Coordinates of C-alpha atoms (C1' of nucleotides) in Angstrom, one line a residue:
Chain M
X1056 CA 160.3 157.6 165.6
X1057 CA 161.0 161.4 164.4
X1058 CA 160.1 164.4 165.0
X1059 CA 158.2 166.2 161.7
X1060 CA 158.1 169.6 163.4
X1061 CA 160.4 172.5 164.0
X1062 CA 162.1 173.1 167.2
X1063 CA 161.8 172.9 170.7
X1064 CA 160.9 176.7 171.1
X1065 CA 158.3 176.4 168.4
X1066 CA 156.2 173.5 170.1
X1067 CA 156.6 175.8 173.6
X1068 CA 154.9 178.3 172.1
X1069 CA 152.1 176.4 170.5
X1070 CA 151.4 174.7 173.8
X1071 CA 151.5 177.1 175.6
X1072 CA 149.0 179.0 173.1
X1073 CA 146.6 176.0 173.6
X1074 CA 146.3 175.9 177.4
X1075 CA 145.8 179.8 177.4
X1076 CA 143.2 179.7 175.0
X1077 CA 140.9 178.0 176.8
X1078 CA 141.1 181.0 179.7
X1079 CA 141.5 183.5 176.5
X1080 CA 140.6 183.4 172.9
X1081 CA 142.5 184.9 171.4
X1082 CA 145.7 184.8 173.4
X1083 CA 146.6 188.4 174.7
X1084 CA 150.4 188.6 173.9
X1085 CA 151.4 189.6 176.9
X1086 CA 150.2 186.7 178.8
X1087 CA 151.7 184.8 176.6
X1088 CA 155.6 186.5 177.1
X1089 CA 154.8 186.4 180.5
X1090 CA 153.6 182.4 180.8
X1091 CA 156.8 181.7 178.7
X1092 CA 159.0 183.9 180.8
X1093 CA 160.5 186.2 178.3
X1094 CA 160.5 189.8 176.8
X1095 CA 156.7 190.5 175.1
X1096 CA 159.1 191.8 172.2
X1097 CA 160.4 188.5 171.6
X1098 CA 157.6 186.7 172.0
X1099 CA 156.0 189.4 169.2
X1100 CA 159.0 188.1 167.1
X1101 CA 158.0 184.6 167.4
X1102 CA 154.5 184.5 167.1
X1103 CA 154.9 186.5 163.6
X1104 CA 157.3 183.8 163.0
X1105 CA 154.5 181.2 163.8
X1106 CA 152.2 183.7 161.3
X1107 CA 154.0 183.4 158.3
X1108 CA 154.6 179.6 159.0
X1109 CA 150.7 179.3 159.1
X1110 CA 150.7 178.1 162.5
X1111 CA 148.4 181.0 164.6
X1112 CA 146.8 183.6 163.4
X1113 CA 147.9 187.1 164.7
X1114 CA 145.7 190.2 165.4
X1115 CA 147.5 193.6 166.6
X1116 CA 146.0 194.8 170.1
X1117 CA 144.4 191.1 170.1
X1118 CA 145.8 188.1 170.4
X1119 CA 146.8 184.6 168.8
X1120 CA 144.8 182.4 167.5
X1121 CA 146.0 178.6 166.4
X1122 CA 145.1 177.6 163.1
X1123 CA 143.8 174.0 162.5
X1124 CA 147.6 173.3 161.8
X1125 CA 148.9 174.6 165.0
X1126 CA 146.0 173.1 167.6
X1127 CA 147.1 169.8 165.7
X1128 CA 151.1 170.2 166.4
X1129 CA 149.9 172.0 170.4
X1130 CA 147.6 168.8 170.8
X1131 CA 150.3 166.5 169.9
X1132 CA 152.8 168.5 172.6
X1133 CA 150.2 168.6 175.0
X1134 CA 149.2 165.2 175.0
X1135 CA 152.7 164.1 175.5
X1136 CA 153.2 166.3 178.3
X1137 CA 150.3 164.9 180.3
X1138 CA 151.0 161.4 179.6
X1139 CA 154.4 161.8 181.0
X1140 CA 152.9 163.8 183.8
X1141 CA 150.9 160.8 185.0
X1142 CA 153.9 158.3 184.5
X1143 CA 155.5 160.9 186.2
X1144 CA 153.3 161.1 189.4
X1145 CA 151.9 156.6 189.1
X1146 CA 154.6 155.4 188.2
X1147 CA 157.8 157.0 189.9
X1148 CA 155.7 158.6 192.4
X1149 CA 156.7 162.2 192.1
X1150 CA 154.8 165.3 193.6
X1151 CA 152.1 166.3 191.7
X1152 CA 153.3 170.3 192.4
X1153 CA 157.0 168.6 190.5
X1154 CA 155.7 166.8 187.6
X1155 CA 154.4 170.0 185.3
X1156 CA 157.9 171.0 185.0
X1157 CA 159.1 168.1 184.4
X1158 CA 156.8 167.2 181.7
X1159 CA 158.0 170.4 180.0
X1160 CA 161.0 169.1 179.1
X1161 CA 160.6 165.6 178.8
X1162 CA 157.6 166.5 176.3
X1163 CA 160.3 168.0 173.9
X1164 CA 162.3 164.8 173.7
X1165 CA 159.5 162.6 172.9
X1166 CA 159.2 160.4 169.9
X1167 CA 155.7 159.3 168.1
X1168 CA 156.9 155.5 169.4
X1169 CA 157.6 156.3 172.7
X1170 CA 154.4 158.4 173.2
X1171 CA 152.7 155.3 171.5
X1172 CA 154.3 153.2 174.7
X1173 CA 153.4 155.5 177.0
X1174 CA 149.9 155.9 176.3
X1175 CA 149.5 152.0 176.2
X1176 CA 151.5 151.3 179.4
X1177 CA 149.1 153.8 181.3
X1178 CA 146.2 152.5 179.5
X1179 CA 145.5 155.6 177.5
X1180 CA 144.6 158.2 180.2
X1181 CA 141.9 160.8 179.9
X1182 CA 143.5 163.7 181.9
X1183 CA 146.7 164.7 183.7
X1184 CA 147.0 164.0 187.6
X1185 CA 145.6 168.1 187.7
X1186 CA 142.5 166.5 186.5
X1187 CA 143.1 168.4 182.4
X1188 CA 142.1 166.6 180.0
X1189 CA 144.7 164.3 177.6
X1190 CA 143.9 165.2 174.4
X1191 CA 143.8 161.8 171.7
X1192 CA 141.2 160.4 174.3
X1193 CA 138.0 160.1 174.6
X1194 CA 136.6 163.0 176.9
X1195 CA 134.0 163.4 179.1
X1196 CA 133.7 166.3 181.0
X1197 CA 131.8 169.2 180.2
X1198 CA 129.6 171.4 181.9
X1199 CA 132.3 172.3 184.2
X1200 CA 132.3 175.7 186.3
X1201 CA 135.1 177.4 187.7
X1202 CA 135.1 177.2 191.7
X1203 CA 135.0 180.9 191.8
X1204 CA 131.6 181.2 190.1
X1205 CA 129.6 179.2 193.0
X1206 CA 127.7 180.6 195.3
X1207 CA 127.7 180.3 198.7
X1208 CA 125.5 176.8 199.6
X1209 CA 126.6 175.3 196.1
X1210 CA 128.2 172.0 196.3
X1211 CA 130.7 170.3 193.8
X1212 CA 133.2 167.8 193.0
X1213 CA 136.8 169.2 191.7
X1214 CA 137.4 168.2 188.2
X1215 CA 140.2 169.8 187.4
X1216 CA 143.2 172.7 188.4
X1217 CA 144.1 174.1 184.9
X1218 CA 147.2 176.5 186.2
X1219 CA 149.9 173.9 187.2
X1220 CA 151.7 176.6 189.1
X1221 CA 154.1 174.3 191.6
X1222 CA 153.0 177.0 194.7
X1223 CA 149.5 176.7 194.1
X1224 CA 149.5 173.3 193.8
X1225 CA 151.6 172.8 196.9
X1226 CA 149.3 174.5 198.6
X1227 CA 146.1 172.6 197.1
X1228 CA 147.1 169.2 197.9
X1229 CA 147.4 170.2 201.3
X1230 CA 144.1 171.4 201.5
X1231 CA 142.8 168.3 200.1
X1232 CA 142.1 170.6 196.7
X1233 CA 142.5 167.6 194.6
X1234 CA 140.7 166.0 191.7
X1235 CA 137.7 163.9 193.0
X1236 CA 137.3 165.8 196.5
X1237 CA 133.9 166.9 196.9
X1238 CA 133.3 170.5 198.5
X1239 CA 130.7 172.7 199.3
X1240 CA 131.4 176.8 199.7
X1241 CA 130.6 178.2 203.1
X1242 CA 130.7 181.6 202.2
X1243 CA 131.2 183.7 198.6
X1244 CA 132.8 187.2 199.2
X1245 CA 133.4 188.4 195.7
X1246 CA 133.3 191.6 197.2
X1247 CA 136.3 190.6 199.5
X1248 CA 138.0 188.6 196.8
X1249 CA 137.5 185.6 198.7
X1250 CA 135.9 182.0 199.4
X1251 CA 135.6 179.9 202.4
X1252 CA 135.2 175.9 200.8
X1253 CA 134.3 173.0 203.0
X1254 CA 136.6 169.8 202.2
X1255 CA 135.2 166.6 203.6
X1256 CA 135.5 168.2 207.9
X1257 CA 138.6 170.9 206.7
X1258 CA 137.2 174.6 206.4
X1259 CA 139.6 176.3 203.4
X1260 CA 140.0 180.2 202.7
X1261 CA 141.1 180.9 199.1
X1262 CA 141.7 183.9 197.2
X1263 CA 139.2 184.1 193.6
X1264 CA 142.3 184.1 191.5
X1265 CA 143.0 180.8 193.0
X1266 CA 139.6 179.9 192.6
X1267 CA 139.1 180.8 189.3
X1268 CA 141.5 178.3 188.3
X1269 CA 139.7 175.2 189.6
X1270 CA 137.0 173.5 187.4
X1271 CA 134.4 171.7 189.1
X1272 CA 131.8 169.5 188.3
X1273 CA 128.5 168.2 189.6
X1274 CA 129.0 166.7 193.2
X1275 CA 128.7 163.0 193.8
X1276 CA 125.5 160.6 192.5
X1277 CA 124.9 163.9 190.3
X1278 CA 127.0 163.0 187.2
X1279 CA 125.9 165.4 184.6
Chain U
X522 CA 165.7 169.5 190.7
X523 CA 167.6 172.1 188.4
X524 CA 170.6 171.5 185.7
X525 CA 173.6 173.1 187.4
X526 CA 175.8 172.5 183.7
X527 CA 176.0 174.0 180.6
X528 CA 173.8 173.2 177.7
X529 CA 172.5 170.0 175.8
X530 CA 175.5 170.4 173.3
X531 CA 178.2 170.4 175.9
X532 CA 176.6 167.3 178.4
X533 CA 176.2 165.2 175.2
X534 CA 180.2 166.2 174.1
X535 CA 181.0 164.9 177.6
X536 CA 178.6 161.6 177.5
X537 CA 180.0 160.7 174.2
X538 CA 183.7 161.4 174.6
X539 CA 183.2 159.2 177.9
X540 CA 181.7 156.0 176.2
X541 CA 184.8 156.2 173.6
X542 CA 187.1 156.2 176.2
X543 CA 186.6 152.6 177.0
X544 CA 187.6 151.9 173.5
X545 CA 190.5 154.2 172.9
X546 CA 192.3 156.7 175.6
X547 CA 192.5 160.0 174.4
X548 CA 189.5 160.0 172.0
X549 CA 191.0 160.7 168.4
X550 CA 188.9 163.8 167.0
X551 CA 188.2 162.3 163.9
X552 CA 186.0 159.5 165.9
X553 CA 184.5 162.0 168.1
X554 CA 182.9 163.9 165.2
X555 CA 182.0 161.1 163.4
X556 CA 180.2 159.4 166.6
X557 CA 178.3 163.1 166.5
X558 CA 177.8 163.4 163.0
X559 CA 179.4 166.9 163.2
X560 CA 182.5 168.1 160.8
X561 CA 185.9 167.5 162.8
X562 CA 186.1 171.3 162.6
X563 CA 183.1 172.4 164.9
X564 CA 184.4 169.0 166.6
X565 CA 187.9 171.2 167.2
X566 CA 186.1 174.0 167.8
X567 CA 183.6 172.8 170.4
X568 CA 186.4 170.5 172.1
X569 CA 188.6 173.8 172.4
X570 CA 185.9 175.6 173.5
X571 CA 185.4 172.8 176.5
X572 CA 189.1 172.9 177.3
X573 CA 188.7 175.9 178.0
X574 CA 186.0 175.2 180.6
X575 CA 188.4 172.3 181.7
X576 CA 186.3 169.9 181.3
X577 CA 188.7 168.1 179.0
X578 CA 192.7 168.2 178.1
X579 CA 193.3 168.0 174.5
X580 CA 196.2 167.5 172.6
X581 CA 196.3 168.1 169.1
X582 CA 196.9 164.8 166.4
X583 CA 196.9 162.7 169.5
X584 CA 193.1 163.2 171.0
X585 CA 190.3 164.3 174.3
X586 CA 190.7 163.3 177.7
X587 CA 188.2 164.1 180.3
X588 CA 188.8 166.0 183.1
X589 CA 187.9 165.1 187.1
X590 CA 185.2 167.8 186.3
X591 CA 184.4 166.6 183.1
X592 CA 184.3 162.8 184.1
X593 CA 181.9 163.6 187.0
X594 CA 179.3 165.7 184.4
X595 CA 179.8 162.5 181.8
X596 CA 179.0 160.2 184.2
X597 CA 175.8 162.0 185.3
X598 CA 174.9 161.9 181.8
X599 CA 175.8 158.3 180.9
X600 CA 173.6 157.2 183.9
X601 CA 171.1 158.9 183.4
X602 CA 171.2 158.0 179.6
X603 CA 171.5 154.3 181.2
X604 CA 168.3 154.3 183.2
X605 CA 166.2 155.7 180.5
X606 CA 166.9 153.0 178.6
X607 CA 166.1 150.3 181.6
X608 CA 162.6 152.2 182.0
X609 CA 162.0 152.2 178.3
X610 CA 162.9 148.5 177.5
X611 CA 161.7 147.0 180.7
X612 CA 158.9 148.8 182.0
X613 CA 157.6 150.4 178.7
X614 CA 158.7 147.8 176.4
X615 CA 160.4 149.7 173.5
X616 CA 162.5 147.2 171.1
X617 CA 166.2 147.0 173.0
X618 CA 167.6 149.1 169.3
X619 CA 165.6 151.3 169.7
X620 CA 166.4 152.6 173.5
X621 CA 169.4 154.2 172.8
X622 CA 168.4 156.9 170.7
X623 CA 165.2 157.6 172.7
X624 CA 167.6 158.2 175.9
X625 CA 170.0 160.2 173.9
X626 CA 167.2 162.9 174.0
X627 CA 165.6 162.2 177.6
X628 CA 168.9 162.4 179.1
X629 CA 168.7 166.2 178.8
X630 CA 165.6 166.7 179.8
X631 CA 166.1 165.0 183.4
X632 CA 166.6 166.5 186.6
X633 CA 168.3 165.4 190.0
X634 CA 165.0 164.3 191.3
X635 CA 163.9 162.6 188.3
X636 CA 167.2 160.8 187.9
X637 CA 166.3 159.7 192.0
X638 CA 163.1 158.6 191.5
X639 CA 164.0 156.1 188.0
X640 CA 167.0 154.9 190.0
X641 CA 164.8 153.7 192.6
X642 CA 161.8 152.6 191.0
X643 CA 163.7 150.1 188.8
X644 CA 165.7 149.1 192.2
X645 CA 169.3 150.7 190.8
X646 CA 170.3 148.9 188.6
X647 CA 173.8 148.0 187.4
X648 CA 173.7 147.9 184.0
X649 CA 171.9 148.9 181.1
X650 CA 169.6 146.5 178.5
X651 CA 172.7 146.5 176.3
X652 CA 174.7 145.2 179.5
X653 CA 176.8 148.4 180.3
X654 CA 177.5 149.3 183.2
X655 CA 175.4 152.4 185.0
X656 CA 177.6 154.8 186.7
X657 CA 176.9 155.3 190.3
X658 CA 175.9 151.6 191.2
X659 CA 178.5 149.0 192.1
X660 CA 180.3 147.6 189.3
X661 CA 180.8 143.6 189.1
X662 CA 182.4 143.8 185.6
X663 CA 186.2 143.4 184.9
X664 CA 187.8 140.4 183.3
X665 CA 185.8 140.9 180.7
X666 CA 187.4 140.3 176.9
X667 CA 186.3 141.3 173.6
X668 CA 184.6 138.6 171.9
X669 CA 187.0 138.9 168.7
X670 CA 189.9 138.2 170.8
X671 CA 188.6 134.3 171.8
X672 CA 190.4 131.6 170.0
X673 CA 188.8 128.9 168.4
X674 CA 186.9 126.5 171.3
X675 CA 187.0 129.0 173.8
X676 CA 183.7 129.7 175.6
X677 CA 182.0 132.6 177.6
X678 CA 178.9 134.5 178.6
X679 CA 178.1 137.8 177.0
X680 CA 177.7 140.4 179.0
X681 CA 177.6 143.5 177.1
X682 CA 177.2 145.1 174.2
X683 CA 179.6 148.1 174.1
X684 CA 178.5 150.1 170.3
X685 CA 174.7 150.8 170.5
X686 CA 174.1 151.0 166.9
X687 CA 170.5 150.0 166.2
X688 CA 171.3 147.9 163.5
X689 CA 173.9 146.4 165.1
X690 CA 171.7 145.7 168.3
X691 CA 168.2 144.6 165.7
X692 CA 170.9 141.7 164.3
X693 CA 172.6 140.5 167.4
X694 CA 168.8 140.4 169.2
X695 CA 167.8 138.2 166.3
X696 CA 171.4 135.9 167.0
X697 CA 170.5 135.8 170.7
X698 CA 173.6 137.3 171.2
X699 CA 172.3 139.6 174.2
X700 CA 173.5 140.1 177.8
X701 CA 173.6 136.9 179.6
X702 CA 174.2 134.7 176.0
X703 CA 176.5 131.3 176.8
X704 CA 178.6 130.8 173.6
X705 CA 181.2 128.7 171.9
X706 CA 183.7 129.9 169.2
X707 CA 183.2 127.5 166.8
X708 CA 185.7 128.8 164.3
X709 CA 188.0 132.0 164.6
X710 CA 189.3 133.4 161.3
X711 CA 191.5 136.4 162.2
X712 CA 192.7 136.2 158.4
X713 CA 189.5 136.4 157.0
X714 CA 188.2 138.8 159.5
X715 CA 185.5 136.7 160.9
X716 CA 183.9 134.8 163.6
X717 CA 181.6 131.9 163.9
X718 CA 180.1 131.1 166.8
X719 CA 177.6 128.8 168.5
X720 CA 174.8 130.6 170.7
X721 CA 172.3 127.5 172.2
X722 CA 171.9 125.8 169.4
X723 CA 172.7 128.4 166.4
X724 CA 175.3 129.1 164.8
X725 CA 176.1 132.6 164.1
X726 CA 179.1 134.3 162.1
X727 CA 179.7 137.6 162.6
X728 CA 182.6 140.1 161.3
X729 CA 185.5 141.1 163.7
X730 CA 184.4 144.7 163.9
X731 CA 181.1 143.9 165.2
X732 CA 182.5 141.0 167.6
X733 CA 185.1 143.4 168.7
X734 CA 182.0 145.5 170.1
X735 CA 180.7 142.2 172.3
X736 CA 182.5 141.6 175.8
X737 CA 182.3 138.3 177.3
X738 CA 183.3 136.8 180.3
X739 CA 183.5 133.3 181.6
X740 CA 181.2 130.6 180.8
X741 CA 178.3 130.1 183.6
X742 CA 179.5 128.4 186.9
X743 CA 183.0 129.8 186.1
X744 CA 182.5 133.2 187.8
X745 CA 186.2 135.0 188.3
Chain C
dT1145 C1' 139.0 214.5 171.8
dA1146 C1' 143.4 214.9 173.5
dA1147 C1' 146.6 213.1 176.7
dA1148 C1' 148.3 209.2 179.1
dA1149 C1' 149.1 204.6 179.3
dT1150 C1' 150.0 200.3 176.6
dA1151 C1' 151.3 197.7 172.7
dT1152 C1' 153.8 197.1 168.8
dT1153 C1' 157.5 197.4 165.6
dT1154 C1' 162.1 198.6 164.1
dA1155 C1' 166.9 198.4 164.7
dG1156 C1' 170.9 196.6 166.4
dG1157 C1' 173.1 193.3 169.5
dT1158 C1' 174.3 188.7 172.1
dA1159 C1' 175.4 183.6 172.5
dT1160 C1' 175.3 178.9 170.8
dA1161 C1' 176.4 175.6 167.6
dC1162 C1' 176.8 174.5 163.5
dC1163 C1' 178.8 175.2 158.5
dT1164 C1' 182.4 175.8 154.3
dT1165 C1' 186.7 177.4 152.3
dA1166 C1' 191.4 178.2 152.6
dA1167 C1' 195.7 178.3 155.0
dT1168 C1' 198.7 176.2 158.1
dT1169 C1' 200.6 172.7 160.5
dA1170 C1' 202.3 167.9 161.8
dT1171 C1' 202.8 162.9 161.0
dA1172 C1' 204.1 159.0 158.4
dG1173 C1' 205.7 156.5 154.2
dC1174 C1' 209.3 156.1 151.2
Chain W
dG1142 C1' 215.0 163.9 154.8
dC1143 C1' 211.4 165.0 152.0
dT1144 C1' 207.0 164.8 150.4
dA1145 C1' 202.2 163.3 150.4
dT1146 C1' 198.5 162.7 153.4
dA1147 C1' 196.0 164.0 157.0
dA1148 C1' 194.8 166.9 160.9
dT1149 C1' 194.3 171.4 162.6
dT1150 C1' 193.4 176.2 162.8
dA1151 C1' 191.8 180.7 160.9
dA1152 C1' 188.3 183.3 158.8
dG1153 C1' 183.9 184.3 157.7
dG1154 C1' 179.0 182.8 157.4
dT1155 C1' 174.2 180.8 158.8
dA1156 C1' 170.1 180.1 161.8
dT1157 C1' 167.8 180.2 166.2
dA1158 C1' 166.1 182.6 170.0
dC1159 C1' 166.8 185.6 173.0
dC1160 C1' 167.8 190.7 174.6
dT1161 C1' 167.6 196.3 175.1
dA1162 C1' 166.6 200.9 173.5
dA1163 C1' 164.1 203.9 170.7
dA1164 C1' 160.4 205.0 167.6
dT1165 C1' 155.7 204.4 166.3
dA1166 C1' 151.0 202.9 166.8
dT1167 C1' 146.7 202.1 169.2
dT1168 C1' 143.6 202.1 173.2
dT1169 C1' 141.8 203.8 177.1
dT1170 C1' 140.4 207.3 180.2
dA1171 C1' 139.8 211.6 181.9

DNA sequence: TAAAATATTTAGGTATACCTTAATTATAGC
DNA sequence: GCTATAATTAAGGTATACCTAAATATTTTA
């Protein structure tokens, strides 16, 4: 019913640490200050904070690292913020470009009961409604690629959209970007920075940036 | 979607001083800090500190009165605080002592459109599990008496209980003394500072302090 | 390899919200 | 009316988590 670990800051960091390490290992600082929104000299003063406290491990010129520790206490934040993102989005019917934020402060006022009731009333969910997975489950995805590595011809289904950004998002859902829909790309310009995706009959440009941040997995009757 | 007020310190001040109101009008400081489990000082510090922002009058040795402004932010707060603690006890199932202290921390993590979507998901309700009322929604209270102040044979319905002391609520669950409860004082003891009452077919006894805390109103079929 | 561009660290500062100790009230009992 | 009790204010301190400006490293690139 209480919270063991430090504060509300301190969990920030270490989840946002754990979603950037899976596009980084380890975590350049200056993604991280800019994720987080502040100065990269504070965030230097916290994550030597979260150094001596044994939670990352920090490299100079490199990046941070969680320790065994920290991914626990990141997982823990994690998981909490994507269980409230589905309540969020099933349950009161939210937009699914709203929720992330949301979930970012809920997950800081969240008890090990109430995550407990949570978890049981959405009858412990694998991922968020971005398709990422909800750590504490069982998972089962795997040999996922990001959109922007397919060539043109390649057809997949979306898994996932790890950056929760509430403009890309937006703009996602209305191109029928979700988790599930199956696509094939038209035409690869890597050259042009670009990618033309076929949605069910919709024709969708997208910039590789964008692209990069969408996992996708083998199309339909092709399960891996 | 955004928090237009001050900071988690300050809305909870507000909430807090609000509740106490009911009970005694202006809000000595000594019970304000106590209810916060702060020192009276940073009490008197914090409550200067908001008259400044009038948000509340305060008079020294006598107590805190809300402001219009102040009234308006409390109320946000208390609802909100309110329809956390429908969601978690009716929809999620959390034990009805527990609630309170879970929606003391979600409260502040809830936005405009998050307040809109609980209120309407749970059909916007009136009153709280503890029978309070919700701020914003029609009220249907009034005439409602402390259950201390019933004389021996008198009988009534609870409908709410005002202190959300977990405690408190674990013992009066286990009585069946909880919203909706038909009663009978069986035997008032002002001397003795004690109760007894008959709930269905139980009899209860109970200590003026805590049955000061109960309100009831008129027995079923006797609506004012 | 040296200069330019980046990153990091040091130093000093801000605001919030607490705290304790000590001095100064005011209220209430006698 | 005076004194004991209690409440209030003043003064100074702590921790967190930010900030800017300036100094110092380290990479990168030309």
């Amino acid at each position: 019913m209480t919270e063991q670990a430090a504060t509300p800051a301190t969990e920030e960091y270490l989840a946002v640490i754990y979603r950037l390490s899976r596009q980084a290992e380890p975590v350049p600082l200056a993604l991280l200050a800019e994720q987080l929104g502040i100065s990269p000299i504070s965030a230097n003063e916290m994550v030597r904070k979260l150094a001596r406290a044994e939670m990352v491990t920090y490299r100079p010129y490199e990046g941070v690292t969680l320790t065994e520790a920290g991914r626990q206490r990141a997982e823990v934040m994690v998981r909490r913020h994507r269980l409230w993102e589905r309540l969020l989005t099933d349950v009161l019917g939210l937009p699914w470009d709203a929720v992330h934020a949301e979930a970012g402060r809920l997950e800081h006022a969240t008890s090990d009961l109430l995550e407990r009731h949570l978890a049981q009333y959405l009858e412990q969910p694998s991922t968020c409604p971005h398709g990422n997975p909800i750590p504490g489950q069982p998972q089962r995805l795997e040999g996922a690629r990001a959109l922007s590595s397919l060539a043109t011809g390649e057809r997949g289904r979306v898994l996932a959209v790890v950056n929760e950004d509430a403009a890309l998002l937006r703009a996602l859902g209305q191109a029928g970007l979700v988790p599930g829909a199956e696509l094939e790309v038209v035409a690869a310009e890597p050259a042009l920075g670009s990618l033309a995706v076929r949605v069910g009959d919709r024709h969708v440009a997208l910039a590789l940036a964008a692209a990069a941040q969408i996992m996708v997995g083998a199309p339909e009757g092709q399960g891996s």
